[in-house]
Amino acid sequence: MADGHEQPPEGWTESQVSDWLKLIGVKKQYIEKLYEEEVDGKILLALDENFLKSKIGMKFGPAHLIIQKRDELINSKEKSPVKKKATSGGKKELEQKNIDNKSVQSEGPLAQLPEKAQAVVTNRPAGKEQHVSPAKEDCRPRPFDQEGIDFIYVKHRVLQPESGAFNLISPCHEFKSLATATKLDRTRLQAKFAGEVLKFATGCMNIRSNGTIHFGVMDSKDDVGYVHGEIIGIPVQEKDIYVDALDYIERSFSSGRDHVRECVRPPRFIEVVDRESTEKMYVVEVDIVPSISIVKNKVYRVCLPKFAEATNKVHFEKETILRRVGSKTEPVMEKDISDFHERMKDRDAQREEAENNLFLSAPDCCQDLGRKLKMLMTSGKKFIEKGKWFILVTNKFNPDDLCNIEWLLNLNIFCVFDFDPDSKVSGLCSEYLQHHIANMHSLQSYRISGDMSIKEFTSNLHLFEQTSWIFCNGRSDFKVDETTCDEMTWIKTKMTVLRESVSLICKQILPKGIFQVVFLLTSPVDKPLLHTFYEFFTDMEGHEDIICICESEKNFQKWQSFAEGSCGAESVNNASVVGMKMSHINSTLQQVQSVEASAKKHLPVFVKGTCLLETTEEEKMYSLEILTVDLCDGTTKEFIEEEKANIDQQFYHGGRINWLNLWLSDRKHVEEIIERDAYQEVYTFVNDALKSNANQTPVNCINIYHHPGSGGSTVARQVLWNNRKSVRCAVVKPSYPAALVAHHAVELREYEEKDQQKCLPVLLLIEDSDKEYLDDLKNELEVATNTKRIQHATLCFILLSCRRSHDPEKRCKESPLQNVSVTHKLSAQEKRKFARKREVLEAQYEPDFILTFVLMSKGFDEKYVQQFVEHLLQGINRQDVVTTLILYVALLNTYVQNSFISQSHCEALLGLTVRWEMFRQHEFEESLGDRGKLVFLHLRDEKTHIESIRIIHPLIAEEILKQHLGNQQTRSSLAMDLLRDDVHLREGVLEGRNIIHF
């Protein structure tokens, strides 16, 4: 077979293929079957796993092995140089082979193959090139001569080539596969191992150079089918075999044995991680450190041990002086021994100088880890985004660190992959549960069943309301199906389930870019956690949203050595913060969070005081957004100063009002927000309902009907904001059933009250819900009050419904004591308020960026809207893709309330390719041009945080359609164009992925 390896595999005969299969360990029955099928070298190169399994009847394992080894063989042939000098005849032969290879490629494989094996090629996927092996990733060696380093290698990664002495301190390297020797008995294996180590060590000591010899790493000269320096590993059943092998030192050296013992470090066993196998393999390494204080003025002679098969015992070779010459260890020739001794002093001087320089070298420059941590966690912004989701992957916490997790408590944590079985009892989970609600899961339970939709899965597990805590390796407090297992058992039994969970989150639940994965390594890193990184890296299609935080350099080493193979050393370093204490991390990250860690929440009580609202209790009422007495009071001063202008401008550009707008106005950080006349009407209705009345019902209803964009939602939220200190207020979150909302509303009413007969009423805001839902909710609340036997004429709940309507005034007339209308038309008093406010805003902002307010200040005058749209459309290119986008969005916003189009869909429609995520928003806004920037309002979904856009006002949307389409195109034909657009199909509109939301 040796001769066969000198020629390319495509030239092998059936017998040579059989020999090679035997060499790589394929079972005899399969070898014979392939021989019968006339599989020669050409056919071997065309094989794929499907053929081996379906036609030959192989199991998955041997089929995968053959294809993997075949590809490695091809790769080594492509990389390895021609070893022999070519004679003139050899050169012609080589040229002829190249010509033959080209002819084979041009003629096609089927013409070359025996009839029995033609199915091999026809079964291969079309379009895939043959003879191409995947590139093997480089890796760096274990840090030299460092105790306690937790380091791993990954199978098939490649170390830098063997090297000679460079500067005497940087170690030279030598590789040995030792694959054959590991199958020998103890005596033979020890003799082989000791002979290689002592040969290398003597060479290093005599030239005064540090060195490392690696066993389980391939040398391409001897290991055909592998790349030089490729990590394979060897099985190690008993580590003491290798440790005890160094006892040969006493028998191999006639003098200086103690010196050799000091210079030759004990063997290190570095585990090799293989994603395709659960067998434990190791690279065994021995470091050589010839310190000048030990080796000065000495030349070492060695008698190398070797097992003699003839005598069946170990004998010792002739005493020899060895030295490193380039990447080899060679004997010093007899004629050179005198010169070698004479130059010993020069080598000693070089070693001494090298050691002194090592101690005198300047210390490493200290990184600004604080800034690095902030930039990674904020994605380069000033503060951590309030809507950003975080996935935490962690292991066992140090008990002292549990008092420094305030930064974690303030994060929006979607889920935690926890590898600490004791976490619920005494770890991070236990501490977290004192502050937040979390749902406990095993890997098995965090899976979607075949008949369940993603929406059902998300709803059933409350994924966006409460943190999911996934125990990845058992729970010590829950023994049933939750037992902890060792690394290899975990890989066999749980890795596939983890892969499914990660894929479910990254590909079906959370869109890319709205979440970040944080690996918080607080204890030694095991292989399951490394495999978790690989799964996230694969499913997230890169590392840009994965960061690593690790206090211990020692713990980080193992993580780093694994991650570098996927991301590269620079990327891993840039995305990792190593060396910061948890207390320092805690303090640093609180500086970039918008809310103070110590912020408390309080509710009003019946006796006119307040009570503390525990976060855990608040999270149990997850269908409600609860307004507390001190809502927003915990906002940091830094956040206020940095963001107040942006928050204010977003509102006046047409964005929905949020509580921070009202808080900033109350605290005089921004100008006051105008209260429309309808506000006073609603406020009066609420106050009248709160007054004692013999005819009072337990559930009172007030309705706000408003023109789209007229400020109805602002009126409703102003009412809640200004009543939050006298009654308990909450906004009903969308999509929750009426029965659940009623249950939570009852809990809110009775929270921390002694007597259920004496509780403050709850003011509930329900936005854009139909009458049927309101009736159901009212009925559920009435049933609850009756069940609890609440006294007659006691007001328990006020339902404040805020709904869009095209004829609010008509709806108001239907029930004038219950309904309030908000229209585009301003009263004389409102016009004066808006005119004054407009003057103030125009001094601060460009008119285009407060367009909605300008529209309102003009009383939504039809003529003004027409003039604005005429100016907008003047000179517009009707064929431009941005114009098409404006029309599509205008059509949706005119006919469908609350509709929007996702930003990712718009990017596809615009043909926009985003190269860097950090510039995504900038590139998108620039692509819209001046017109698009003017009329589009950017939104973010409250649950998924998907970025989207809509026209700033429905009146603008309708006028755009009216003026742009004219008589040239009907709105129905535009709608058909929208549905037929292939971009919509590609982006999954018809698959219900919420690209367009109605």
CSV table of N, CA, C and O in Angstrom, one decimal, residues 833-894:
chain,number,residue,atom,x,y,z
A,833,LYS,N,-53.6,76.9,22.2
A,833,LYS,CA,-52.6,76.1,22.9
A,833,LYS,C,-51.6,75.6,21.9
A,833,LYS,O,-50.3,75.6,22.1
A,834,PHE,N,-52.1,75.1,20.8
A,834,PHE,CA,-51.2,74.4,19.8
A,834,PHE,C,-50.4,75.5,19.1
A,834,PHE,O,-49.2,75.2,18.8
A,835,ALA,N,-50.9,76.7,18.9
A,835,ALA,CA,-50.1,77.7,18.2
A,835,ALA,C,-48.9,78.1,19.1
A,835,ALA,O,-47.8,78.3,18.6
A,836,ARG,N,-49.2,78.3,20.4
A,836,ARG,CA,-48.1,78.6,21.3
A,836,ARG,C,-47.0,77.5,21.4
A,836,ARG,O,-45.8,77.8,21.3
A,837,LYS,N,-47.5,76.3,21.4
A,837,LYS,CA,-46.6,75.2,21.5
A,837,LYS,C,-45.8,75.0,20.2
A,837,LYS,O,-44.6,74.7,20.3
A,838,ARG,N,-46.4,75.3,19.1
A,838,ARG,CA,-45.7,75.1,17.8
A,838,ARG,C,-44.6,76.1,17.8
A,838,ARG,O,-43.5,75.8,17.2
A,839,GLU,N,-44.8,77.3,18.3
A,839,GLU,CA,-43.7,78.3,18.2
A,839,GLU,C,-42.5,77.8,19.0
A,839,GLU,O,-41.3,78.0,18.6
A,840,VAL,N,-42.7,77.2,20.2
A,840,VAL,CA,-41.7,76.7,21.0
A,840,VAL,C,-40.9,75.5,20.3
A,840,VAL,O,-39.7,75.5,20.3
A,841,LEU,N,-41.7,74.6,19.7
A,841,LEU,CA,-41.1,73.4,19.1
A,841,LEU,C,-40.3,73.8,17.8
A,841,LEU,O,-39.3,73.2,17.5
A,842,GLU,N,-40.8,74.8,17.1
A,842,GLU,CA,-40.1,75.2,15.8
A,842,GLU,C,-38.8,75.8,16.2
A,842,GLU,O,-37.9,75.9,15.3
A,843,ALA,N,-38.7,76.4,17.3
A,843,ALA,CA,-37.4,76.9,17.8
A,843,ALA,C,-36.4,75.8,18.1
A,843,ALA,O,-35.2,76.1,18.1
A,844,GLN,N,-36.9,74.7,18.4
A,844,GLN,CA,-36.0,73.5,18.8
A,844,GLN,C,-35.8,72.6,17.7
A,844,GLN,O,-34.7,72.0,17.5
A,845,TYR,N,-36.8,72.3,16.8
A,845,TYR,CA,-36.7,71.3,15.8
A,845,TYR,C,-37.1,71.9,14.4
A,845,TYR,O,-37.8,72.8,14.3
A,846,GLU,N,-36.6,71.2,13.4
A,846,GLU,CA,-37.0,71.5,12.0
A,846,GLU,C,-38.5,71.1,11.9
A,846,GLU,O,-39.0,70.1,12.4
A,847,PRO,N,-39.3,72.0,11.2
A,847,PRO,CA,-40.7,71.7,11.0
A,847,PRO,C,-41.0,70.3,10.5
A,847,PRO,O,-42.0,69.7,10.9
A,848,ASP,N,-40.2,69.8,9.6
A,848,ASP,CA,-40.4,68.5,9.1
A,848,ASP,C,-40.4,67.4,10.1
A,848,ASP,O,-41.0,66.3,10.0
A,849,PHE,N,-39.7,67.6,11.2
A,849,PHE,CA,-39.5,66.6,12.2
A,849,PHE,C,-40.6,66.7,13.3
A,849,PHE,O,-40.5,65.9,14.3
A,850,ILE,N,-41.5,67.7,13.2
A,850,ILE,CA,-42.6,67.7,14.1
A,850,ILE,C,-43.9,67.8,13.3
A,850,ILE,O,-44.8,68.5,13.7
A,851,LEU,N,-43.9,67.1,12.2
A,851,LEU,CA,-44.9,67.3,11.2
A,851,LEU,C,-46.3,67.0,11.8
A,851,LEU,O,-47.3,67.7,11.5
A,852,THR,N,-46.4,65.9,12.5
A,852,THR,CA,-47.7,65.5,13.1
A,852,THR,C,-48.2,66.6,14.0
A,852,THR,O,-49.4,66.9,14.0
A,853,PHE,N,-47.4,67.2,14.8
A,853,PHE,CA,-47.8,68.3,15.6
A,853,PHE,C,-48.3,69.5,14.8
A,853,PHE,O,-49.2,70.2,15.1
A,854,VAL,N,-47.5,69.8,13.7
A,854,VAL,CA,-47.9,70.9,12.9
A,854,VAL,C,-49.2,70.6,12.2
A,854,VAL,O,-50.1,71.5,12.2
A,855,LEU,N,-49.5,69.4,11.8
A,855,LEU,CA,-50.8,69.1,11.3
A,855,LEU,C,-51.9,69.3,12.3
A,855,LEU,O,-52.9,69.9,12.0
A,856,MET,N,-51.6,68.9,13.5
A,856,MET,CA,-52.6,69.0,14.5
A,856,MET,C,-52.9,70.5,14.9
A,856,MET,O,-54.0,71.0,15.1
A,857,SER,N,-51.8,71.3,14.9
A,857,SER,CA,-51.9,72.7,15.2
A,857,SER,C,-52.7,73.4,14.1
A,857,SER,O,-53.3,74.5,14.3
A,858,LYS,N,-52.7,72.9,12.9
A,858,LYS,CA,-53.4,73.4,11.8
A,858,LYS,C,-54.9,72.9,11.8
A,858,LYS,O,-55.6,73.2,10.9
A,859,GLY,N,-55.2,72.1,12.8
A,859,GLY,CA,-56.5,71.6,12.9
A,859,GLY,C,-56.8,70.5,11.9
A,859,GLY,O,-57.9,70.3,11.5
A,860,PHE,N,-55.7,69.8,11.4
A,860,PHE,CA,-55.8,68.8,10.4
A,860,PHE,C,-56.6,69.4,9.2
A,860,PHE,O,-57.5,68.7,8.6
A,861,ASP,N,-56.3,70.7,8.9
A,861,ASP,CA,-57.0,71.3,7.8
A,861,ASP,C,-56.7,70.6,6.5
A,861,ASP,O,-55.6,70.3,6.2
A,862,GLU,N,-57.8,70.3,5.8
A,862,GLU,CA,-57.7,69.5,4.6
A,862,GLU,C,-56.8,70.2,3.5
A,862,GLU,O,-56.0,69.5,2.8
A,863,LYS,N,-56.9,71.5,3.5
A,863,LYS,CA,-56.1,72.2,2.5
A,863,LYS,C,-54.6,72.1,2.8
A,863,LYS,O,-53.8,72.0,1.9
A,864,TYR,N,-54.3,72.2,4.1
A,864,TYR,CA,-52.9,72.1,4.5
A,864,TYR,C,-52.3,70.7,4.2
A,864,TYR,O,-51.2,70.5,3.7
A,865,VAL,N,-53.2,69.6,4.5
A,865,VAL,CA,-52.7,68.3,4.1
A,865,VAL,C,-52.5,68.1,2.6
A,865,VAL,O,-51.5,67.6,2.2
A,866,GLN,N,-53.4,68.7,1.8
A,866,GLN,CA,-53.3,68.6,0.4
A,866,GLN,C,-52.0,69.3,-0.1
A,866,GLN,O,-51.2,68.8,-0.9
A,867,GLN,N,-51.7,70.5,0.5
A,867,GLN,CA,-50.5,71.3,0.2
A,867,GLN,C,-49.2,70.5,0.6
A,867,GLN,O,-48.3,70.5,-0.2
A,868,PHE,N,-49.3,69.9,1.7
A,868,PHE,CA,-48.1,69.2,2.2
A,868,PHE,C,-47.8,68.0,1.2
A,868,PHE,O,-46.7,67.8,0.8
A,869,VAL,N,-48.9,67.2,0.9
A,869,VAL,CA,-48.7,66.1,0.0
A,869,VAL,C,-48.3,66.5,-1.4
A,869,VAL,O,-47.4,65.9,-2.1
A,870,GLU,N,-48.9,67.6,-1.9
A,870,GLU,CA,-48.4,68.2,-3.2
A,870,GLU,C,-47.0,68.5,-3.2
A,870,GLU,O,-46.2,68.2,-4.2
A,871,HIS,N,-46.5,69.1,-2.2
A,871,HIS,CA,-45.1,69.4,-2.0
A,871,HIS,C,-44.2,68.2,-2.0
A,871,HIS,O,-43.1,68.1,-2.6
A,872,LEU,N,-44.7,67.2,-1.3
A,872,LEU,CA,-44.0,65.9,-1.1
A,872,LEU,C,-43.9,65.2,-2.5
A,872,LEU,O,-42.8,64.7,-2.8
A,873,LEU,N,-44.9,65.2,-3.3
A,873,LEU,CA,-44.9,64.4,-4.5
A,873,LEU,C,-44.4,65.2,-5.7
A,873,LEU,O,-44.3,64.6,-6.8
A,874,GLN,N,-44.1,66.5,-5.5
A,874,GLN,CA,-43.6,67.3,-6.6
A,874,GLN,C,-42.3,66.7,-7.2
A,874,GLN,O,-41.3,66.5,-6.5
A,875,GLY,N,-42.3,66.4,-8.5
A,875,GLY,CA,-41.1,65.9,-9.1
A,875,GLY,C,-40.7,64.5,-8.7
A,875,GLY,O,-39.6,64.0,-9.0
A,876,ILE,N,-41.7,63.7,-8.1
A,876,ILE,CA,-41.3,62.4,-7.7
A,876,ILE,C,-41.2,61.4,-8.9
A,876,ILE,O,-41.9,61.6,-9.9
A,877,ASN,N,-40.3,60.5,-8.8
A,877,ASN,CA,-40.1,59.5,-9.8
A,877,ASN,C,-41.0,58.4,-9.6
A,877,ASN,O,-40.9,57.6,-8.6
A,878,ARG,N,-42.0,58.2,-10.5
A,878,ARG,CA,-43.1,57.2,-10.3
A,878,ARG,C,-42.5,55.8,-10.4
A,878,ARG,O,-43.1,54.8,-9.9
A,879,GLN,N,-41.4,55.6,-11.0
A,879,GLN,CA,-40.8,54.3,-11.2
A,879,GLN,C,-39.8,53.9,-10.1
A,879,GLN,O,-39.4,52.8,-10.0
A,880,ASP,N,-39.6,54.9,-9.2
A,880,ASP,CA,-38.6,54.7,-8.2
A,880,ASP,C,-39.1,53.7,-7.1
A,880,ASP,O,-40.3,53.7,-6.8
A,881,VAL,N,-38.2,52.8,-6.6
A,881,VAL,CA,-38.7,51.8,-5.7
A,881,VAL,C,-39.1,52.4,-4.4
A,881,VAL,O,-40.0,51.9,-3.7
A,882,VAL,N,-38.6,53.5,-4.0
A,882,VAL,CA,-39.0,54.2,-2.7
A,882,VAL,C,-40.4,54.7,-2.9
A,882,VAL,O,-41.2,54.6,-2.0
A,883,THR,N,-40.8,55.2,-4.1
A,883,THR,CA,-42.1,55.6,-4.4
A,883,THR,C,-43.1,54.5,-4.2
A,883,THR,O,-44.2,54.6,-3.7
A,884,THR,N,-42.7,53.3,-4.8
A,884,THR,CA,-43.5,52.1,-4.7
A,884,THR,C,-43.7,51.7,-3.2
A,884,THR,O,-44.8,51.4,-2.8
A,885,LEU,N,-42.7,51.8,-2.4
A,885,LEU,CA,-42.8,51.5,-1.0
A,885,LEU,C,-43.7,52.5,-0.3
A,885,LEU,O,-44.6,52.1,0.5
A,886,ILE,N,-43.6,53.8,-0.6
A,886,ILE,CA,-44.5,54.8,0.0
A,886,ILE,C,-46.0,54.4,-0.3
A,886,ILE,O,-46.9,54.5,0.5
A,887,LEU,N,-46.3,54.1,-1.6
A,887,LEU,CA,-47.6,53.7,-2.0
A,887,LEU,C,-48.1,52.5,-1.2
A,887,LEU,O,-49.3,52.5,-0.8
A,888,TYR,N,-47.3,51.5,-1.2
A,888,TYR,CA,-47.7,50.2,-0.5
A,888,TYR,C,-48.1,50.5,1.0
A,888,TYR,O,-49.1,50.1,1.5
A,889,VAL,N,-47.2,51.3,1.7
A,889,VAL,CA,-47.5,51.6,3.1
A,889,VAL,C,-48.7,52.5,3.2
A,889,VAL,O,-49.5,52.3,4.2
A,890,ALA,N,-48.8,53.4,2.3
A,890,ALA,CA,-50.0,54.3,2.4
A,890,ALA,C,-51.3,53.5,2.2
A,890,ALA,O,-52.3,53.8,2.9
A,891,LEU,N,-51.3,52.6,1.3
A,891,LEU,CA,-52.5,51.7,1.1
A,891,LEU,C,-52.8,51.0,2.3
A,891,LEU,O,-54.0,51.0,2.8
A,892,LEU,N,-51.9,50.4,3.0
A,892,LEU,CA,-52.1,49.6,4.2
A,892,LEU,C,-52.6,50.5,5.3
A,892,LEU,O,-53.6,50.2,6.0
A,893,ASN,N,-52.0,51.6,5.5
A,893,ASN,CA,-52.3,52.5,6.6
A,893,ASN,C,-53.7,53.2,6.4
A,893,ASN,O,-54.3,53.6,7.4
A,894,THR,N,-54.1,53.3,5.2
A,894,THR,CA,-55.4,53.9,4.9
A,894,THR,C,-56.6,53.0,5.2
A,894,THR,O,-57.6,53.4,5.8
